[in-house]
Coordinates of C-alpha atoms in Angstrom, one line a residue:
X1 CA -11.0 -7.3 33.2
X2 CA -13.3 -7.9 30.1
X3 CA -12.2 -4.6 28.7
X4 CA -8.5 -5.5 28.8
X5 CA -9.3 -8.9 27.2
X6 CA -11.2 -7.2 24.4
X7 CA -8.3 -4.7 23.9
X8 CA -5.8 -7.7 23.8
X9 CA -8.0 -9.6 21.3
X10 CA -8.3 -6.5 19.0
X11 CA -4.6 -5.9 19.2
X12 CA -3.8 -9.5 18.3
X13 CA -6.2 -9.4 15.4
X14 CA -4.7 -6.2 14.0
X15 CA -1.1 -7.4 14.4
X16 CA -1.8 -11.0 13.3
X17 CA 0.5 -10.8 10.3
X18 CA 3.4 -9.1 12.2
X19 CA 3.2 -11.4 15.2
X20 CA 3.0 -14.5 12.9
X21 CA 6.0 -13.3 11.0
X22 CA 8.2 -12.5 14.0
X23 CA 7.2 -15.9 15.5
X24 CA 8.3 -17.7 12.4
X25 CA 11.6 -15.8 12.2
X26 CA 12.4 -16.5 15.8
X27 CA 11.6 -20.2 15.4
X28 CA 13.7 -20.7 12.3
X29 CA 16.6 -18.8 13.8
X30 CA 16.5 -20.6 17.1
X31 CA 16.1 -24.1 15.6
X32 CA 19.0 -23.6 13.2
X33 CA 21.2 -22.0 15.9
X34 CA 20.7 -24.9 18.3
X35 CA 21.2 -27.4 15.5
X36 CA 24.7 -26.0 14.7
X37 CA 25.5 -25.5 18.4
X38 CA 24.9 -29.1 19.4
X39 CA 25.4 -31.3 16.3
X40 CA 28.5 -33.5 16.5
X41 CA 29.5 -33.0 12.8
X42 CA 30.2 -29.3 13.4
X43 CA 32.4 -29.9 16.5
X44 CA 35.8 -29.1 14.8
X45 CA 34.3 -26.2 12.9
X46 CA 32.9 -24.7 16.2
X47 CA 36.4 -25.0 17.7
X48 CA 37.6 -22.6 15.0
X49 CA 34.6 -20.2 14.6
X50 CA 32.9 -20.4 18.0
X51 CA 29.4 -18.9 18.2
X52 CA 29.9 -17.1 14.9
X53 CA 29.1 -20.3 13.1
X54 CA 25.7 -20.7 14.8
X55 CA 24.9 -17.1 14.3
X56 CA 25.8 -17.1 10.6
X57 CA 23.9 -20.3 9.9
X58 CA 20.8 -19.1 11.8
X59 CA 20.6 -15.9 9.9
X60 CA 21.2 -17.7 6.6
X61 CA 18.0 -19.8 7.2
X62 CA 16.0 -16.6 7.8
X63 CA 17.5 -15.0 4.7
X64 CA 16.5 -17.9 2.6
X65 CA 12.9 -17.6 3.8
X66 CA 12.9 -13.9 3.2
X67 CA 14.3 -14.1 -0.3
X68 CA 11.8 -16.8 -1.1
X69 CA 8.5 -15.1 0.0
X70 CA 9.4 -11.5 -0.7
X71 CA 8.7 -12.3 -4.4
X72 CA 5.1 -13.5 -3.7
X73 CA 3.4 -10.0 -3.5
X74 CA 5.2 -9.0 -6.7
X75 CA 3.5 -11.8 -8.7
X76 CA 0.7 -9.6 -9.9
X77 CA -0.8 -11.8 -12.5
X78 CA -0.8 -14.8 -10.2
X79 CA -2.4 -12.8 -7.4
X80 CA -5.0 -11.6 -9.9
X81 CA -6.0 -15.1 -10.9
X82 CA -5.9 -16.3 -7.3
X83 CA -8.2 -13.4 -6.3
X84 CA -10.7 -14.3 -8.9
X85 CA -10.6 -18.0 -7.8
X86 CA -10.8 -17.5 -4.0
X87 CA -13.0 -14.4 -4.0
X88 CA -16.0 -16.7 -4.2
X89 CA -14.6 -19.5 -2.0
X90 CA -13.0 -17.5 0.8
X91 CA -13.2 -13.7 0.0
X92 CA -12.2 -12.4 3.4
X93 CA -8.9 -14.2 3.6
X94 CA -7.6 -13.3 0.2
X95 CA -9.0 -9.8 0.5
X96 CA -6.9 -9.5 3.6
X97 CA -3.8 -10.7 1.6
X98 CA -4.4 -8.0 -1.0
X99 CA -4.7 -5.3 1.6
X100 CA -1.6 -6.5 3.5
X101 CA 0.6 -7.4 0.5
X102 CA 2.4 -4.1 0.4
X103 CA 3.0 -4.0 4.1
X104 CA 4.0 -7.6 4.1
X105 CA 6.5 -7.0 1.4
X106 CA 8.0 -4.1 3.4
X107 CA 8.1 -6.2 6.6
X108 CA 10.0 -9.0 4.9
X109 CA 12.3 -6.4 3.3
X110 CA 13.1 -4.8 6.6
X111 CA 13.8 -8.4 8.0
X112 CA 16.0 -9.0 5.0
X113 CA 18.1 -5.9 5.6
X114 CA 18.5 -6.6 9.4
X115 CA 19.4 -10.3 9.1
X116 CA 21.5 -9.6 6.0
X117 CA 23.7 -7.1 7.9
X118 CA 23.9 -9.5 10.9
X119 CA 24.8 -12.4 8.7
X120 CA 27.6 -10.4 7.0
X121 CA 29.0 -9.2 10.4
X122 CA 29.0 -12.7 11.7
X123 CA 31.0 -13.9 8.6
X124 CA 33.4 -11.0 9.0
X125 CA 34.1 -12.3 12.5
X126 CA 34.4 -15.9 11.0
X127 CA 37.1 -14.7 8.6
X128 CA 39.1 -13.3 11.5
X129 CA 38.6 -16.6 13.4
X130 CA 39.6 -18.7 10.4
X131 CA 42.9 -16.8 10.3
X132 CA 43.6 -16.6 14.1
X133 CA 42.4 -20.1 15.0
X134 CA 44.1 -22.0 12.2
X135 CA 43.8 -25.8 12.7
X136 CA 47.2 -27.3 11.9
X137 CA 46.1 -31.0 12.5
X138 CA 43.0 -30.9 10.2
X139 CA 44.1 -28.7 7.3
X140 CA 41.2 -29.4 5.0
X141 CA 38.7 -27.7 7.4
X142 CA 40.5 -24.3 7.2
X143 CA 39.6 -21.6 4.8
X144 CA 43.0 -19.8 5.5
X145 CA 46.1 -21.3 4.0
X146 CA 48.3 -20.5 7.0
X147 CA 47.9 -19.1 10.5
X148 CA 47.3 -15.4 10.8
X149 CA 46.6 -14.9 7.1
X150 CA 45.2 -11.5 6.3
X151 CA 41.4 -11.7 6.6
X152 CA 41.1 -9.5 3.6
X153 CA 42.6 -12.2 1.4
X154 CA 39.9 -14.6 2.6
X155 CA 37.3 -12.0 1.7
X156 CA 38.4 -12.2 -1.9
X157 CA 37.1 -15.7 -2.2
X158 CA 34.0 -16.5 -4.3
X159 CA 31.8 -16.6 -1.2
X160 CA 33.3 -13.3 0.1
X161 CA 32.9 -11.4 -3.1
X162 CA 29.3 -12.5 -3.8
X163 CA 28.4 -12.0 -0.1
X164 CA 29.8 -8.5 -0.1
X165 CA 28.1 -7.6 -3.4
X166 CA 24.7 -8.8 -2.0
X167 CA 25.2 -6.8 1.2
X168 CA 25.8 -3.6 -0.8
X169 CA 22.7 -4.3 -2.9
X170 CA 20.5 -5.0 0.2
X171 CA 21.7 -1.8 1.9
X172 CA 21.2 0.4 -1.2
X173 CA 17.7 -1.0 -1.7
X174 CA 16.9 -0.5 2.0
X175 CA 18.1 3.1 2.0
X176 CA 16.4 4.1 -1.1
X177 CA 13.1 2.5 0.1
X178 CA 12.8 4.9 3.0
X179 CA 10.0 7.5 2.6
X180 CA 12.3 10.5 2.5
X181 CA 14.4 9.1 -0.3
X182 CA 11.5 7.5 -2.2
X183 CA 9.5 10.8 -2.2
X184 CA 12.5 13.0 -3.3
X185 CA 14.5 10.6 -5.5
X186 CA 11.9 8.1 -6.8
X187 CA 14.2 7.1 -9.7
X188 CA 16.9 6.0 -7.3
X189 CA 14.3 3.8 -5.5
X190 CA 13.1 2.5 -8.9
X191 CA 16.5 1.6 -10.3
X192 CA 18.0 0.1 -7.2
X193 CA 15.0 -2.2 -6.8
X194 CA 15.8 -3.6 -10.3
X195 CA 19.1 -4.9 -8.8
X196 CA 17.0 -7.9 -7.5
X197 CA 18.0 -9.8 -10.7
X198 CA 21.8 -9.8 -10.0
X199 CA 21.0 -10.3 -6.3
X200 CA 19.1 -13.5 -7.1
X201 CA 21.9 -14.7 -9.3
X202 CA 24.5 -14.0 -6.6
X203 CA 22.3 -15.7 -4.0
X204 CA 22.4 -18.9 -6.0
X205 CA 26.2 -18.7 -6.6
X206 CA 27.1 -17.7 -3.0
X207 CA 27.0 -21.1 -1.2
X208 CA 28.4 -23.4 -3.9
X209 CA 32.1 -22.7 -3.1
X210 CA 31.8 -24.8 0.1
X211 CA 33.6 -22.6 2.5
X212 CA 32.1 -24.2 5.6
X213 CA 32.7 -27.9 6.0
X214 CA 31.1 -30.6 8.2
X215 CA 32.6 -33.8 9.5
X216 CA 31.6 -37.1 7.8
X217 CA 30.1 -39.3 10.6
X218 CA 30.9 -42.8 9.3
X219 CA 32.5 -45.4 11.5
X220 CA 33.9 -47.2 8.5
X221 CA 36.2 -44.4 7.8
X222 CA 38.7 -45.5 10.5
X223 CA 42.5 -46.0 9.8
X224 CA 44.6 -49.0 11.0
X225 CA 48.3 -49.1 12.1
X226 CA 50.4 -52.3 12.6
X227 CA 53.1 -52.2 15.4
X228 CA 56.2 -54.4 15.6
X229 CA 54.6 -56.8 18.1
X230 CA 51.9 -57.6 15.6
X231 CA 49.4 -55.5 17.4
X232 CA 47.0 -53.6 15.2
X233 CA 45.6 -50.3 16.4
X234 CA 42.5 -48.8 14.8
X235 CA 42.1 -45.1 15.3
X236 CA 39.6 -42.5 13.7
X237 CA 40.8 -39.8 11.4
X238 CA 38.1 -37.2 10.9
X239 CA 37.2 -36.4 7.3
X240 CA 35.3 -33.4 6.1
X241 CA 33.0 -32.3 3.3
X242 CA 31.4 -29.0 2.3
X243 CA 28.0 -28.3 3.8
X244 CA 25.4 -28.9 1.1
X245 CA 23.8 -25.7 0.0
X246 CA 20.0 -25.5 0.5
X247 CA 19.3 -22.1 -1.0
X248 CA 18.1 -23.6 -4.3
X249 CA 15.5 -25.7 -2.3
X250 CA 14.0 -22.5 -0.9
X251 CA 14.2 -20.5 -4.1
X252 CA 13.1 -23.0 -6.7
X253 CA 9.3 -22.6 -6.4
X254 CA 9.2 -18.8 -5.7
X255 CA 11.6 -18.0 -8.5
X256 CA 9.7 -20.2 -11.0
X257 CA 6.4 -18.6 -10.1
X258 CA 7.9 -15.1 -10.3
X259 CA 9.7 -15.5 -13.6
X260 CA 6.6 -17.2 -15.2
X261 CA 4.5 -14.3 -13.9
X262 CA 7.1 -11.8 -15.3
X263 CA 7.2 -13.4 -18.7
X264 CA 3.5 -13.5 -18.8
X265 CA 3.3 -9.8 -18.0
X266 CA 6.0 -8.9 -20.6
X267 CA 4.1 -10.9 -23.2
X268 CA 0.8 -9.2 -22.3
X269 CA 2.5 -5.7 -22.3
X270 CA 3.6 -6.2 -25.9
X271 CA 0.0 -6.8 -26.9
X272 CA -1.4 -4.0 -24.8
X273 CA -0.6 -0.9 -26.8
X274 CA -3.4 1.7 -26.4
X275 CA -4.4 4.7 -28.3
X276 CA -5.0 8.1 -26.7
X277 CA -8.5 9.2 -27.4
X278 CA -8.8 12.3 -25.4
X279 CA -6.7 14.4 -23.0
X280 CA -8.1 16.9 -20.5
X281 CA -6.1 19.1 -18.2
X282 CA -8.2 19.5 -15.1
X283 CA -7.9 21.8 -12.1
X284 CA -5.3 20.9 -9.5
X285 CA -2.9 20.0 -12.2
X286 CA -4.5 16.7 -12.9
X287 CA -4.6 15.0 -16.4
X288 CA -7.6 13.0 -17.5
X289 CA -6.4 10.5 -20.0
X290 CA -8.9 8.6 -22.1
X291 CA -7.4 5.5 -23.7
X292 CA -8.7 2.8 -26.2
X293 CA -7.4 -0.7 -25.9
X294 CA -7.1 -3.0 -28.9
X295 CA -7.6 -6.0 -26.7
X296 CA -10.6 -6.8 -24.5
X297 CA -9.7 -5.3 -21.2
X298 CA -11.6 -7.0 -18.4
X299 CA -11.5 -4.4 -15.6
X300 CA -13.5 -4.1 -12.4
X301 CA -14.2 -1.2 -10.1
X302 CA -11.2 -0.3 -7.9
X303 CA -8.6 -2.0 -10.0
X304 CA -5.5 -0.3 -11.4
X305 CA -3.1 -0.5 -14.3
X306 CA 0.6 0.1 -14.9
X307 CA 1.3 2.7 -17.6
X308 CA 4.5 3.2 -19.6
X309 CA 5.1 6.0 -22.0
X310 CA 8.1 5.3 -24.3
X311 CA 8.5 9.0 -25.1
X312 CA 9.2 9.6 -21.4
X313 CA 11.0 6.4 -20.2
X314 CA 11.4 2.9 -21.7
X315 CA 11.6 1.1 -18.3
X316 CA 9.4 3.1 -15.9
X317 CA 5.9 1.8 -15.2
X318 CA 3.6 3.7 -12.9
X319 CA 0.3 2.6 -11.3
X320 CA -2.9 4.5 -11.8
X321 CA -6.5 3.6 -10.8
X322 CA -9.0 3.2 -13.6
X323 CA -11.7 5.8 -13.0
X324 CA -13.9 4.7 -15.9
X325 CA -14.4 1.1 -16.7
X326 CA -14.0 0.1 -20.4
X327 CA -17.3 -0.3 -22.2
X328 CA -18.1 -1.8 -25.6
X329 CA -16.0 0.8 -27.2
X330 CA -13.0 -0.5 -25.1
X331 CA -12.3 3.1 -23.8
X332 CA -11.2 3.6 -20.2
X333 CA -10.1 6.7 -18.4
X334 CA -7.2 7.5 -15.9
X335 CA -6.6 10.5 -13.8
X336 CA -2.9 11.4 -13.4
X337 CA -1.8 13.9 -10.8
X338 CA 1.2 15.8 -12.0
X339 CA 3.6 15.4 -9.2
X340 CA 7.2 14.1 -9.9
X341 CA 9.6 14.1 -12.8
X342 CA 7.8 11.3 -14.7
X343 CA 4.4 12.9 -14.6
X344 CA 5.8 16.3 -15.4
X345 CA 7.6 14.8 -18.5
X346 CA 4.3 13.1 -19.5
X347 CA 2.4 16.4 -19.2
X348 CA 5.0 18.1 -21.4
X349 CA 4.8 15.3 -24.0
X350 CA 1.0 15.5 -24.1
X351 CA 1.1 19.3 -24.6
X352 CA 3.8 19.3 -27.3
X353 CA 3.2 16.2 -29.4
X354 CA 0.3 14.9 -31.3
X355 CA -1.6 12.3 -29.4
X356 CA -1.6 9.6 -32.2
X357 CA 2.2 9.7 -32.2
X358 CA 2.7 9.1 -28.5
X359 CA 3.4 5.4 -27.6
X360 CA 1.6 4.2 -24.5
X361 CA 1.6 0.7 -23.1
X362 CA -0.4 -0.7 -20.2
X363 CA 0.0 -3.7 -17.9
X364 CA -3.0 -5.0 -16.0
X365 CA -5.5 -4.5 -14.7
X366 CA -4.5 -5.7 -11.2
X367 CA -6.6 -6.4 -8.1
X368 CA -6.7 -3.9 -5.3
X369 CA -8.3 -3.7 -1.8
X370 CA -10.6 -1.0 -3.2
X371 CA -12.5 -3.6 -5.0
X372 CA -14.2 -4.3 -1.8
X373 CA -16.2 -1.1 -2.0
X374 CA -18.8 -2.5 -4.4
X375 CA -19.1 -5.7 -2.4
X376 CA -19.9 -4.0 0.9
X377 CA -23.4 -3.6 2.2
X378 CA -22.3 -0.3 3.9
X379 CA -19.2 1.4 2.5
X380 CA -17.5 4.4 4.1
X381 CA -15.1 6.1 1.7
X382 CA -12.7 8.9 2.6
X383 CA -10.5 10.6 0.0
X384 CA -8.2 13.6 -0.2
X385 CA -7.3 15.3 -3.4
X386 CA -6.6 13.0 -6.3
X387 CA -7.2 10.1 -3.8
X388 CA -10.8 10.3 -5.0
X389 CA -9.8 8.2 -8.1
X390 CA -10.6 4.7 -6.6
X391 CA -14.2 5.9 -5.9
X392 CA -14.9 7.7 -9.2
X393 CA -15.6 4.4 -11.0
X394 CA -18.0 3.5 -8.2
X395 CA -19.9 6.8 -8.7
X396 CA -20.0 6.1 -12.4
X397 CA -21.4 2.6 -11.8
X398 CA -24.1 4.0 -9.4
X399 CA -25.0 6.6 -12.1
X400 CA -25.5 3.8 -14.7
X401 CA -27.1 1.2 -12.3
X402 CA -28.9 3.2 -9.6
X403 CA -31.0 0.2 -8.6
X404 CA -28.0 -2.3 -8.2
X405 CA -27.8 -4.2 -5.0
X406 CA -24.3 -3.5 -3.7
X407 CA -23.1 -1.3 -2.2
X408 CA -26.3 -0.7 -0.3
X409 CA -25.2 2.7 1.2
X410 CA -22.2 4.8 0.6
X411 CA -20.8 7.6 2.7
X412 CA -18.3 9.5 0.6
X413 CA -16.1 12.2 2.1
X414 CA -13.8 14.2 -0.2
X415 CA -11.3 16.7 1.1
X416 CA -9.9 19.3 -1.4
X417 CA -7.9 22.5 -1.1
X418 CA -9.9 24.7 -3.4
X419 CA -13.3 24.9 -5.0
X420 CA -11.7 24.5 -8.5
X421 CA -10.7 20.9 -7.7
X422 CA -14.3 20.0 -7.4
X423 CA -14.8 20.7 -11.1
X424 CA -13.4 17.3 -12.2
X425 CA -16.1 15.3 -10.3
X426 CA -18.9 17.8 -9.9
X427 CA -20.8 16.8 -13.1
X428 CA -20.7 13.1 -12.4
X429 CA -21.6 13.5 -8.7
X430 CA -24.5 15.8 -9.5
X431 CA -25.8 13.4 -12.1
X432 CA -25.4 10.4 -9.8
X433 CA -27.4 12.0 -7.0
X434 CA -30.1 13.0 -9.5
X435 CA -30.3 9.4 -10.9
X436 CA -30.6 8.0 -7.4
X437 CA -33.4 10.4 -6.6
X438 CA -35.2 9.4 -9.8
X439 CA -34.7 5.7 -8.8
X440 CA -36.3 6.4 -5.4
X441 CA -32.9 5.7 -3.7
X442 CA -31.9 9.1 -2.5
X443 CA -30.4 7.9 0.8
X444 CA -28.0 5.5 -1.0
X445 CA -25.2 8.1 -1.4
X446 CA -24.2 10.4 1.4
X447 CA -21.7 12.9 -0.1
X448 CA -19.7 15.5 1.7
X449 CA -17.0 17.7 0.2
X450 CA -14.7 19.7 2.4
X451 CA -12.8 22.7 1.1
X452 CA -9.9 23.3 3.4
X453 CA -8.4 26.5 1.8
X454 CA -10.3 29.6 1.2
X455 CA -9.3 33.3 0.5
X456 CA -12.1 34.4 2.9
X457 CA -11.9 33.8 6.6
X458 CA -15.2 32.9 8.4
X459 CA -15.6 34.9 11.6
X460 CA -19.1 34.0 12.8
X461 CA -21.2 30.9 13.2
X462 CA -24.9 30.6 13.0
X463 CA -27.0 28.0 14.9
X464 CA -30.2 26.7 13.5
X465 CA -32.7 24.5 15.4
X466 CA -34.5 21.4 14.2
X467 CA -37.3 23.4 12.6
X468 CA -34.9 25.3 10.5
X469 CA -35.2 28.6 12.3
X470 CA -32.2 30.8 13.0
X471 CA -31.6 31.1 16.7
X472 CA -28.5 33.2 17.2
X473 CA -25.0 34.0 16.0
X474 CA -21.7 33.3 17.8
X475 CA -18.2 34.4 17.1
X476 CA -15.7 31.8 16.3
X477 CA -13.8 32.3 19.5
X478 CA -16.9 31.5 21.5
X479 CA -17.7 28.1 20.0
X480 CA -18.4 25.4 22.6
X481 CA -16.6 22.1 22.8
X482 CA -19.3 20.2 21.0
X483 CA -17.3 20.1 17.8
X484 CA -14.9 17.6 19.7
X485 CA -17.7 15.5 21.1
X486 CA -18.3 12.0 19.9
X487 CA -22.1 12.4 20.1
X488 CA -24.1 13.3 17.0
X489 CA -24.9 17.1 17.1
X490 CA -28.5 18.2 17.4
X491 CA -28.0 21.1 15.1
X492 CA -25.6 22.1 12.4
X493 CA -23.2 25.0 12.4
X494 CA -22.2 26.8 9.3
X495 CA -19.5 29.5 9.0
X496 CA -20.4 32.9 7.7
X497 CA -18.7 36.2 7.0
X498 CA -19.9 39.4 8.6
X499 CA -23.0 39.7 6.4
X500 CA -26.6 40.4 7.0
X501 CA -28.6 37.1 7.5
X502 CA -32.3 37.0 6.7
X503 CA -34.6 34.0 7.5
X504 CA -36.4 34.1 4.2
X505 CA -33.0 33.6 2.5
X506 CA -32.9 30.1 4.1
X507 CA -36.5 29.0 3.6
X508 CA -37.5 29.9 0.0
X509 CA -36.4 27.5 -2.8
X510 CA -35.8 29.2 -6.2
X511 CA -36.4 26.3 -8.6
X512 CA -37.4 22.7 -9.0
X513 CA -33.9 21.4 -8.0
X514 CA -33.9 23.5 -4.9
X515 CA -37.2 22.0 -4.0
X516 CA -35.6 18.5 -4.0
X517 CA -33.1 19.5 -1.3
X518 CA -33.6 18.7 2.3
X519 CA -33.7 21.6 4.8
X520 CA -30.2 21.0 6.0
X521 CA -29.0 20.9 2.3
X522 CA -30.7 24.2 1.7
X523 CA -29.0 25.8 4.6
X524 CA -25.6 24.4 3.4
X525 CA -26.2 25.8 0.0
X526 CA -26.9 29.3 1.4
X527 CA -23.8 29.0 3.5
X528 CA -21.7 28.4 0.4
X529 CA -23.0 31.5 -1.2
X530 CA -22.6 33.7 1.8
X531 CA -19.2 32.4 2.9
X532 CA -17.7 33.4 -0.4
X533 CA -19.1 36.9 0.0
X534 CA -21.0 36.6 -3.3
X535 CA -23.7 34.6 -4.9
X536 CA -21.7 32.8 -7.6
X537 CA -18.8 30.4 -7.4
X538 CA -16.9 29.9 -10.7
X539 CA -15.2 26.5 -10.6
X540 CA -13.4 26.7 -13.9
X541 CA -14.2 30.1 -15.3
X542 CA -17.3 28.9 -17.1
X543 CA -19.5 26.9 -14.9
X544 CA -21.3 28.2 -11.8
X545 CA -21.2 25.6 -9.0
X546 CA -24.4 26.9 -7.3
X547 CA -26.6 27.4 -10.4
X548 CA -25.4 24.5 -12.5
X549 CA -24.8 21.8 -9.8
X550 CA -27.0 22.6 -6.8
X551 CA -27.2 19.0 -5.6
X552 CA -23.4 19.0 -5.1
X553 CA -23.1 22.6 -4.0
X554 CA -25.3 22.0 -1.0
X555 CA -23.0 19.3 0.2
X556 CA -19.9 21.5 0.4
X557 CA -18.4 22.3 3.8
X558 CA -15.7 24.8 4.9
X559 CA -12.6 23.6 6.7
X560 CA -11.7 20.1 7.7
X561 CA -14.0 17.4 9.0
X562 CA -14.5 17.2 12.8
X563 CA -13.7 13.5 12.9
X564 CA -15.1 12.9 16.3
X565 CA -18.5 14.1 15.2
X566 CA -18.3 12.2 11.9
X567 CA -17.4 8.9 13.6
X568 CA -20.1 9.6 16.3
X569 CA -22.6 10.0 13.5
X570 CA -21.7 6.6 12.0
X571 CA -21.8 5.0 15.5
X572 CA -25.3 6.2 16.2
X573 CA -26.4 5.4 12.6
X574 CA -25.1 1.8 12.6
X575 CA -25.0 0.5 16.1
X576 CA -23.5 -3.0 16.3
X577 CA -22.6 -3.2 12.6
X578 CA -19.3 -4.2 11.1
X579 CA -18.4 -1.6 8.5
X580 CA -15.4 -1.2 6.2
X581 CA -13.8 2.3 5.9
X582 CA -11.9 2.7 2.6
X583 CA -9.3 5.5 2.6
X584 CA -7.1 6.9 -0.1
X585 CA -5.0 10.0 0.8
X586 CA -1.9 11.3 2.4
X587 CA -0.1 9.5 5.3
X588 CA -1.3 11.9 8.0
X589 CA -5.0 11.3 7.0
X590 CA -4.4 7.5 6.8
X591 CA -2.8 7.4 10.3
X592 CA -5.6 9.6 11.8
X593 CA -8.4 7.5 10.4
X594 CA -6.7 4.2 11.4
X595 CA -6.5 5.4 15.0
X596 CA -10.1 6.6 14.9
X597 CA -11.3 3.2 13.6
X598 CA -9.3 1.5 16.3
X599 CA -10.6 3.6 19.1
X600 CA -14.2 3.4 17.8
X601 CA -14.1 -0.4 17.6
X602 CA -12.7 -0.6 21.2
X603 CA -15.2 1.9 22.8
X604 CA -18.4 1.2 20.9
X605 CA -20.4 -1.8 19.6
X606 CA -19.8 -0.6 16.0
X607 CA -16.7 -2.3 14.5
X608 CA -14.8 -0.4 11.8
X609 CA -12.2 -2.1 9.6
X610 CA -9.7 0.3 8.0
X611 CA -8.7 -0.4 4.4
X612 CA -6.4 1.9 2.5
X613 CA -4.5 2.0 -0.8
X614 CA -1.4 3.9 -1.6
X615 CA 1.1 3.6 -4.5
X616 CA 3.8 5.7 -3.1

């Protein structure tokens, strides 16, 4: 029973935002629906429209709320200042807001599409009812001019045209926001989302025509009639007025905040022109862009900036994480993965034009959930490909300040396709590990690099006991199920090609840097040499990974991580701890690690909080 209660508590905690939002939507819709269903002033209007009146007004209230708060995650400058203010007072709450801001925006957007379509359908039915149920006694309450008027004529009213326009905008924004369209046609997503300006204008105009009318409940509005026998009869003649629009009440504060934030950002952009200092084209078709800012750029580890290149596009701004924090020289560095039409055009411009003639603007920096890495006592970081960028600034900070307090210990796992991709980080990582060793903090950084693609295929596996002795060799098809076990393995396995293995090859260090390695690192280093069928690994045609960067080379693994073993290692290393796992990578990896964190938190005493960042 306690287990089910624990599962329920964890589920409620993980779905707190979603459950709270659904509860708020249901409450607002139900309250408005009942109000219009039972209120006396809407009696005659209900006789014409029926339940369509209640349905349209209930969805209208939800739409007002959605349109109001969907802008809050987009107020980047405001969120930046609030983060700096509340990070000291209540860091956990606002950090949760930063992490959930994107998903919250998407949730509100989905709600906006669903209730927008429902609201429109209910009004289409109302137009039909206005024409069919024409009230001949109370002419002023009708939208139609006569009974059975064509509903399409009613749709041409101000409310109809603005409502239909907003429906088309909502549907186009919703369709282009889907992952399939966004990945293949990013420009369509970008341009349709800029229709929010005409959408907001139409939203304010939509209710002012006063299509729906309510009865004026005032007893003094009676009418008297004198008969021939001098008797006076007082009778009540209902009078009507348009329902007062309330959209502006919902939108006033959010729109004010949003436009102030927008003007602030536009003004800051005009002052944030940067100069290109250096351009490097790294393996994996990644561009390293070193920029110098003319203004003081206050940036922290994990933050990102928006970049615009006028030679590519005058309206497109793309986010990139700062991998090197500005110093006294006001120079910072970005890594840009060439993937998509904008980055391909940027690569072409950088190759063909002189750097001092290229116009580049930046906006930011802005807060990110990845800022929590340097505030955690224990940080687990998992990256794939160019997803390493949020953690590069952290390694650079460790290299410059090896004795700093936080983070106390870092577990960094980087998954790449080929050895050549390691070249962009190998020098910094090797220097960072060396500096930590010199500062007597060698256990502060635990780095593992996994190379998933190789031209050679490993066919055998060796087993080495705790003393470092080679016990025996197994073929790959005879591996036991320990790779899938949650327990920490008692020995390491390393893949080999069919080559002759000698014990002395494992035990004898060749130089001083080899002597610094642990036994397990020495074995990994030999495994890298042998698994490639040769002693040298050229990562960029010039540098030798094994000879030049042995502290990184010994931490390279073949294939993908066995996540059960990895999580099992963390569980045994930190029993009863609450640890943050930071991830930046593809969707499949994000979903996998999120589920692993959930299962580990449910089944062990170690609690893992999953935090990820993605711009796509």
